[in-house]
Amino acid sequence: MNNKIGVIFDLDGVIVDTAKYHFLAWKNLADALGFEFTKKHNELLKGVSRVRSLDILLSIGNVKLSEEKKQEFLVCKNKEYLEFIKKMNSSEILPGALELLNTLDALGIKYVLGSASKNAPLILKQVGLFNRFAGIVDGNSVSKAKPDPEVFLIGAEKLNLQPEQCIVFEDAIAGIEAANTANMISIGVGDKETLEKADFHFESLTEVTANFIKELVKRVS
Ligand code: BG6
Ligand code: MG
């Protein structure tokens, strides 16, 4: 087992693409409230907690709601989202993710999940990856959402490593900020301009090679 480094993966947008399902569920809510919610708006919700997402959505529509009504809508949105999740299977694992997990296994590098989603365990089970992770830190385990580093710091504890020994794969600005604040090596996956604060960047996990990981091990040692 290589105990010099460990990896923390974000889930949505790195391992699977659930943003499209979040979009459909949030859009239905916006439709019901009578305002337009576009795919561009949806970008603002990436990496953001469910509660904060609703606040952003309501500010887009300039709608004010009571706490009680907000709770009702949160439950309703999640119910609808879960209908999509329950239909997911391994074909929805993003390109390169499985290969990267295999590479890490071959190198003896442990990995955990660090996600804002309260549905993370269910999603991992749906796509058949639940048992691959050494630990799961999700939206139920944290009191502070990304960009706060809490989720990744708990991940480091699960890996029994110092933050500087951890590598984070993230697709959202809030997640890169969280990793950087935690003093971890941040790797942005997706749009380069959006993820400019990441230490390294890849358009997709298909570009991450075993050699790159080996170089990181050397760098941390
Ligand atoms: C993050 C997604 O992983 O999880 C966000 O990027 C989402 O878009 C957040 O709002 C919370 O997810 P859930 O499943 O708890 O509603
Ligand atoms: Mg994400």
JSON list of N, CA, C and O and ligand atoms in Angstrom, two decimals, residues 10-13 18-19 22 26 42 45-51 53 77-78 81 115-120 123 139 146 171-172, ligand 1:
[
{"chain": "A", "resi": 10, "resn": "ASP", "atom": "N", "xyz": [-14.47, 14.24, -5.83]},
{"chain": "A", "resi": 10, "resn": "ASP", "atom": "CA", "xyz": [-15.82, 14.79, -5.84]},
{"chain": "A", "resi": 10, "resn": "ASP", "atom": "C", "xyz": [-16.65, 13.78, -6.66]},
{"chain": "A", "resi": 10, "resn": "ASP", "atom": "O", "xyz": [-16.10, 12.98, -7.42]},
{"chain": "A", "resi": 11, "resn": "LEU", "atom": "N", "xyz": [-17.95, 13.80, -6.49]},
{"chain": "A", "resi": 11, "resn": "LEU", "atom": "CA", "xyz": [-18.78, 12.81, -7.20]},
{"chain": "A", "resi": 11, "resn": "LEU", "atom": "C", "xyz": [-19.44, 13.42, -8.46]},
{"chain": "A", "resi": 11, "resn": "LEU", "atom": "O", "xyz": [-19.11, 13.03, -9.59]},
{"chain": "A", "resi": 12, "resn": "ASP", "atom": "N", "xyz": [-20.34, 14.37, -8.22]},
{"chain": "A", "resi": 12, "resn": "ASP", "atom": "CA", "xyz": [-21.11, 14.94, -9.32]},
{"chain": "A", "resi": 12, "resn": "ASP", "atom": "C", "xyz": [-20.20, 15.74, -10.24]},
{"chain": "A", "resi": 12, "resn": "ASP", "atom": "O", "xyz": [-19.57, 16.70, -9.81]},
{"chain": "A", "resi": 13, "resn": "GLY", "atom": "N", "xyz": [-20.10, 15.34, -11.50]},
{"chain": "A", "resi": 13, "resn": "GLY", "atom": "CA", "xyz": [-19.27, 16.07, -12.46]},
{"chain": "A", "resi": 13, "resn": "GLY", "atom": "C", "xyz": [-17.87, 15.50, -12.59]},
{"chain": "A", "resi": 13, "resn": "GLY", "atom": "O", "xyz": [-17.12, 15.91, -13.47]},
{"chain": "A", "resi": 18, "resn": "THR", "atom": "N", "xyz": [-24.46, 14.07, -12.87]},
{"chain": "A", "resi": 18, "resn": "THR", "atom": "CA", "xyz": [-25.82, 14.19, -12.34]},
{"chain": "A", "resi": 18, "resn": "THR", "atom": "C", "xyz": [-26.37, 15.60, -12.54]},
{"chain": "A", "resi": 18, "resn": "THR", "atom": "O", "xyz": [-27.55, 15.83, -12.26]},
{"chain": "A", "resi": 19, "resn": "ALA", "atom": "N", "xyz": [-25.51, 16.53, -13.03]},
{"chain": "A", "resi": 19, "resn": "ALA", "atom": "CA", "xyz": [-25.95, 17.92, -13.17]},
{"chain": "A", "resi": 19, "resn": "ALA", "atom": "C", "xyz": [-27.20, 18.01, -14.04]},
{"chain": "A", "resi": 19, "resn": "ALA", "atom": "O", "xyz": [-28.09, 18.83, -13.80]},
{"chain": "A", "resi": 22, "resn": "HIS", "atom": "N", "xyz": [-30.14, 17.23, -11.80]},
{"chain": "A", "resi": 22, "resn": "HIS", "atom": "CA", "xyz": [-30.41, 18.38, -10.91]},
{"chain": "A", "resi": 22, "resn": "HIS", "atom": "C", "xyz": [-31.12, 19.46, -11.74]},
{"chain": "A", "resi": 22, "resn": "HIS", "atom": "O", "xyz": [-32.10, 20.05, -11.28]},
{"chain": "A", "resi": 26, "resn": "TRP", "atom": "N", "xyz": [-34.68, 21.10, -10.78]},
{"chain": "A", "resi": 26, "resn": "TRP", "atom": "CA", "xyz": [-34.76, 22.53, -10.42]},
{"chain": "A", "resi": 26, "resn": "TRP", "atom": "C", "xyz": [-35.60, 23.30, -11.43]},
{"chain": "A", "resi": 26, "resn": "TRP", "atom": "O", "xyz": [-36.35, 24.21, -11.07]},
{"chain": "A", "resi": 42, "resn": "ASN", "atom": "N", "xyz": [-27.88, 26.85, -14.23]},
{"chain": "A", "resi": 42, "resn": "ASN", "atom": "CA", "xyz": [-27.57, 25.59, -13.55]},
{"chain": "A", "resi": 42, "resn": "ASN", "atom": "C", "xyz": [-26.10, 25.49, -13.17]},
{"chain": "A", "resi": 42, "resn": "ASN", "atom": "O", "xyz": [-25.74, 24.85, -12.19]},
{"chain": "A", "resi": 45, "resn": "LEU", "atom": "N", "xyz": [-25.08, 26.24, -9.70]},
{"chain": "A", "resi": 45, "resn": "LEU", "atom": "CA", "xyz": [-25.45, 25.31, -8.62]},
{"chain": "A", "resi": 45, "resn": "LEU", "atom": "C", "xyz": [-24.46, 24.15, -8.47]},
{"chain": "A", "resi": 45, "resn": "LEU", "atom": "O", "xyz": [-24.58, 23.36, -7.53]},
{"chain": "A", "resi": 46, "resn": "LYS", "atom": "N", "xyz": [-23.50, 24.08, -9.37]},
{"chain": "A", "resi": 46, "resn": "LYS", "atom": "CA", "xyz": [-22.54, 22.96, -9.31]},
{"chain": "A", "resi": 46, "resn": "LYS", "atom": "C", "xyz": [-21.69, 23.04, -8.05]},
{"chain": "A", "resi": 46, "resn": "LYS", "atom": "O", "xyz": [-21.10, 24.08, -7.75]},
{"chain": "A", "resi": 47, "resn": "GLY", "atom": "N", "xyz": [-21.62, 21.94, -7.32]},
{"chain": "A", "resi": 47, "resn": "GLY", "atom": "CA", "xyz": [-20.79, 21.88, -6.11]},
{"chain": "A", "resi": 47, "resn": "GLY", "atom": "C", "xyz": [-21.42, 22.52, -4.90]},
{"chain": "A", "resi": 47, "resn": "GLY", "atom": "O", "xyz": [-20.90, 22.46, -3.80]},
{"chain": "A", "resi": 48, "resn": "VAL", "atom": "N", "xyz": [-22.58, 23.15, -5.11]},
{"chain": "A", "resi": 48, "resn": "VAL", "atom": "CA", "xyz": [-23.25, 23.91, -4.04]},
{"chain": "A", "resi": 48, "resn": "VAL", "atom": "C", "xyz": [-24.27, 23.01, -3.34]},
{"chain": "A", "resi": 48, "resn": "VAL", "atom": "O", "xyz": [-24.92, 22.19, -3.98]},
{"chain": "A", "resi": 49, "resn": "SER", "atom": "N", "xyz": [-24.43, 23.17, -2.02]},
{"chain": "A", "resi": 49, "resn": "SER", "atom": "CA", "xyz": [-25.37, 22.31, -1.28]},
{"chain": "A", "resi": 49, "resn": "SER", "atom": "C", "xyz": [-26.81, 22.50, -1.76]},
{"chain": "A", "resi": 49, "resn": "SER", "atom": "O", "xyz": [-27.14, 23.51, -2.40]},
{"chain": "A", "resi": 50, "resn": "ARG", "atom": "N", "xyz": [-27.66, 21.55, -1.39]},
{"chain": "A", "resi": 50, "resn": "ARG", "atom": "CA", "xyz": [-29.06, 21.61, -1.84]},
{"chain": "A", "resi": 50, "resn": "ARG", "atom": "C", "xyz": [-29.76, 22.88, -1.34]},
{"chain": "A", "resi": 50, "resn": "ARG", "atom": "O", "xyz": [-30.44, 23.58, -2.09]},
{"chain": "A", "resi": 51, "resn": "VAL", "atom": "N", "xyz": [-29.54, 23.18, -0.05]},
{"chain": "A", "resi": 51, "resn": "VAL", "atom": "CA", "xyz": [-30.21, 24.35, 0.56]},
{"chain": "A", "resi": 51, "resn": "VAL", "atom": "C", "xyz": [-29.76, 25.64, -0.12]},
{"chain": "A", "resi": 51, "resn": "VAL", "atom": "O", "xyz": [-30.56, 26.49, -0.49]},
{"chain": "A", "resi": 53, "resn": "SER", "atom": "N", "xyz": [-28.48, 25.88, -3.07]},
{"chain": "A", "resi": 53, "resn": "SER", "atom": "CA", "xyz": [-28.95, 25.85, -4.46]},
{"chain": "A", "resi": 53, "resn": "SER", "atom": "C", "xyz": [-30.34, 26.47, -4.56]},
{"chain": "A", "resi": 53, "resn": "SER", "atom": "O", "xyz": [-30.62, 27.25, -5.47]},
{"chain": "A", "resi": 77, "resn": "LYS", "atom": "N", "xyz": [-38.19, 18.78, -4.65]},
{"chain": "A", "resi": 77, "resn": "LYS", "atom": "CA", "xyz": [-37.12, 18.72, -5.67]},
{"chain": "A", "resi": 77, "resn": "LYS", "atom": "C", "xyz": [-36.35, 17.42, -5.52]},
{"chain": "A", "resi": 77, "resn": "LYS", "atom": "O", "xyz": [-36.03, 16.75, -6.51]},
{"chain": "A", "resi": 78, "resn": "ASN", "atom": "N", "xyz": [-36.03, 17.06, -4.29]},
{"chain": "A", "resi": 78, "resn": "ASN", "atom": "CA", "xyz": [-35.21, 15.86, -4.11]},
{"chain": "A", "resi": 78, "resn": "ASN", "atom": "C", "xyz": [-35.97, 14.60, -4.53]},
{"chain": "A", "resi": 78, "resn": "ASN", "atom": "O", "xyz": [-35.39, 13.68, -5.10]},
{"chain": "A", "resi": 81, "resn": "TYR", "atom": "N", "xyz": [-35.67, 14.43, -8.19]},
{"chain": "A", "resi": 81, "resn": "TYR", "atom": "CA", "xyz": [-34.28, 14.11, -8.54]},
{"chain": "A", "resi": 81, "resn": "TYR", "atom": "C", "xyz": [-34.02, 12.61, -8.34]},
{"chain": "A", "resi": 81, "resn": "TYR", "atom": "O", "xyz": [-33.42, 11.95, -9.19]},
{"chain": "A", "resi": 115, "resn": "SER", "atom": "N", "xyz": [-18.03, 14.57, -1.25]},
{"chain": "A", "resi": 115, "resn": "SER", "atom": "CA", "xyz": [-19.10, 15.16, -2.06]},
{"chain": "A", "resi": 115, "resn": "SER", "atom": "C", "xyz": [-20.07, 15.99, -1.21]},
{"chain": "A", "resi": 115, "resn": "SER", "atom": "O", "xyz": [-20.30, 15.67, -0.05]},
{"chain": "A", "resi": 116, "resn": "ALA", "atom": "N", "xyz": [-20.65, 17.02, -1.82]},
{"chain": "A", "resi": 116, "resn": "ALA", "atom": "CA", "xyz": [-21.65, 17.84, -1.14]},
{"chain": "A", "resi": 116, "resn": "ALA", "atom": "C", "xyz": [-23.01, 17.16, -1.12]},
{"chain": "A", "resi": 116, "resn": "ALA", "atom": "O", "xyz": [-23.92, 17.56, -0.39]},
{"chain": "A", "resi": 117, "resn": "SER", "atom": "N", "xyz": [-23.15, 16.10, -1.90]},
{"chain": "A", "resi": 117, "resn": "SER", "atom": "CA", "xyz": [-24.47, 15.49, -2.07]},
{"chain": "A", "resi": 117, "resn": "SER", "atom": "C", "xyz": [-24.86, 14.57, -0.93]},
{"chain": "A", "resi": 117, "resn": "SER", "atom": "O", "xyz": [-24.08, 13.72, -0.50]},
{"chain": "A", "resi": 118, "resn": "LYS", "atom": "N", "xyz": [-26.09, 14.73, -0.48]},
{"chain": "A", "resi": 118, "resn": "LYS", "atom": "CA", "xyz": [-26.63, 13.83, 0.54]},
{"chain": "A", "resi": 118, "resn": "LYS", "atom": "C", "xyz": [-27.08, 12.51, -0.10]},
{"chain": "A", "resi": 118, "resn": "LYS", "atom": "O", "xyz": [-27.39, 11.56, 0.59]},
{"chain": "A", "resi": 119, "resn": "ASN", "atom": "N", "xyz": [-27.13, 12.50, -1.41]},
{"chain": "A", "resi": 119, "resn": "ASN", "atom": "CA", "xyz": [-27.52, 11.28, -2.13]},
{"chain": "A", "resi": 119, "resn": "ASN", "atom": "C", "xyz": [-26.31, 10.48, -2.62]},
{"chain": "A", "resi": 119, "resn": "ASN", "atom": "O", "xyz": [-26.48, 9.51, -3.36]},
{"chain": "A", "resi": 120, "resn": "ALA", "atom": "N", "xyz": [-25.11, 10.89, -2.22]},
{"chain": "A", "resi": 120, "resn": "ALA", "atom": "CA", "xyz": [-23.89, 10.26, -2.76]},
{"chain": "A", "resi": 120, "resn": "ALA", "atom": "C", "xyz": [-23.85, 8.74, -2.58]},
{"chain": "A", "resi": 120, "resn": "ALA", "atom": "O", "xyz": [-23.56, 8.02, -3.55]},
{"chain": "A", "resi": 123, "resn": "ILE", "atom": "N", "xyz": [-26.12, 7.10, -5.13]},
{"chain": "A", "resi": 123, "resn": "ILE", "atom": "CA", "xyz": [-25.61, 7.23, -6.51]},
{"chain": "A", "resi": 123, "resn": "ILE", "atom": "C", "xyz": [-24.47, 6.23, -6.75]},
{"chain": "A", "resi": 123, "resn": "ILE", "atom": "O", "xyz": [-24.44, 5.55, -7.77]},
{"chain": "A", "resi": 139, "resn": "GLY", "atom": "N", "xyz": [-22.74, 14.98, 1.97]},
{"chain": "A", "resi": 139, "resn": "GLY", "atom": "CA", "xyz": [-23.46, 16.13, 2.53]},
{"chain": "A", "resi": 139, "resn": "GLY", "atom": "C", "xyz": [-24.04, 15.87, 3.90]},
{"chain": "A", "resi": 139, "resn": "GLY", "atom": "O", "xyz": [-24.38, 16.82, 4.62]},
{"chain": "A", "resi": 146, "resn": "LYS", "atom": "N", "xyz": [-18.83, 23.17, 0.84]},
{"chain": "A", "resi": 146, "resn": "LYS", "atom": "CA", "xyz": [-17.77, 23.75, 0.01]},
{"chain": "A", "resi": 146, "resn": "LYS", "atom": "C", "xyz": [-18.22, 25.17, -0.35]},
{"chain": "A", "resi": 146, "resn": "LYS", "atom": "O", "xyz": [-19.41, 25.35, -0.60]},
{"chain": "A", "resi": 171, "resn": "ASP", "atom": "N", "xyz": [-14.76, 19.29, -10.10]},
{"chain": "A", "resi": 171, "resn": "ASP", "atom": "CA", "xyz": [-15.22, 19.98, -11.32]},
{"chain": "A", "resi": 171, "resn": "ASP", "atom": "C", "xyz": [-15.80, 21.36, -11.02]},
{"chain": "A", "resi": 171, "resn": "ASP", "atom": "O", "xyz": [-16.17, 22.07, -11.95]},
{"chain": "A", "resi": 172, "resn": "ALA", "atom": "N", "xyz": [-15.90, 21.72, -9.74]},
{"chain": "A", "resi": 172, "resn": "ALA", "atom": "CA", "xyz": [-16.57, 22.99, -9.41]},
{"chain": "A", "resi": 172, "resn": "ALA", "atom": "C", "xyz": [-15.61, 23.97, -8.75]},
{"chain": "A", "resi": 172, "resn": "ALA", "atom": "O", "xyz": [-14.70, 23.58, -8.01]},
{"chain": "B", "resi": 1, "resn": "BG6", "atom": "C1", "xyz": [-23.18, 18.49, -5.43]},
{"chain": "B", "resi": 1, "resn": "BG6", "atom": "C2", "xyz": [-23.74, 18.98, -6.76]},
{"chain": "B", "resi": 1, "resn": "BG6", "atom": "O1", "xyz": [-22.33, 17.41, -5.65]},
{"chain": "B", "resi": 1, "resn": "BG6", "atom": "O2", "xyz": [-24.24, 18.08, -4.58]},
{"chain": "B", "resi": 1, "resn": "BG6", "atom": "C3", "xyz": [-24.73, 20.10, -6.50]},
{"chain": "B", "resi": 1, "resn": "BG6", "atom": "O3", "xyz": [-22.68, 19.45, -7.56]},
{"chain": "B", "resi": 1, "resn": "BG6", "atom": "C4", "xyz": [-25.81, 19.62, -5.54]},
{"chain": "B", "resi": 1, "resn": "BG6", "atom": "O4", "xyz": [-25.28, 20.52, -7.71]},
{"chain": "B", "resi": 1, "resn": "BG6", "atom": "C5", "xyz": [-25.18, 19.11, -4.27]},
{"chain": "B", "resi": 1, "resn": "BG6", "atom": "O5", "xyz": [-26.71, 20.68, -5.24]},
{"chain": "B", "resi": 1, "resn": "BG6", "atom": "C6", "xyz": [-26.19, 18.56, -3.26]},
{"chain": "B", "resi": 1, "resn": "BG6", "atom": "O6", "xyz": [-26.76, 17.40, -3.78]},
{"chain": "B", "resi": 1, "resn": "BG6", "atom": "P1", "xyz": [-27.98, 16.62, -3.15]},
{"chain": "B", "resi": 1, "resn": "BG6", "atom": "O7", "xyz": [-27.93, 15.28, -3.84]},
{"chain": "B", "resi": 1, "resn": "BG6", "atom": "O8", "xyz": [-27.72, 16.50, -1.67]},
{"chain": "B", "resi": 1, "resn": "BG6", "atom": "O9", "xyz": [-29.20, 17.39, -3.44]}
]
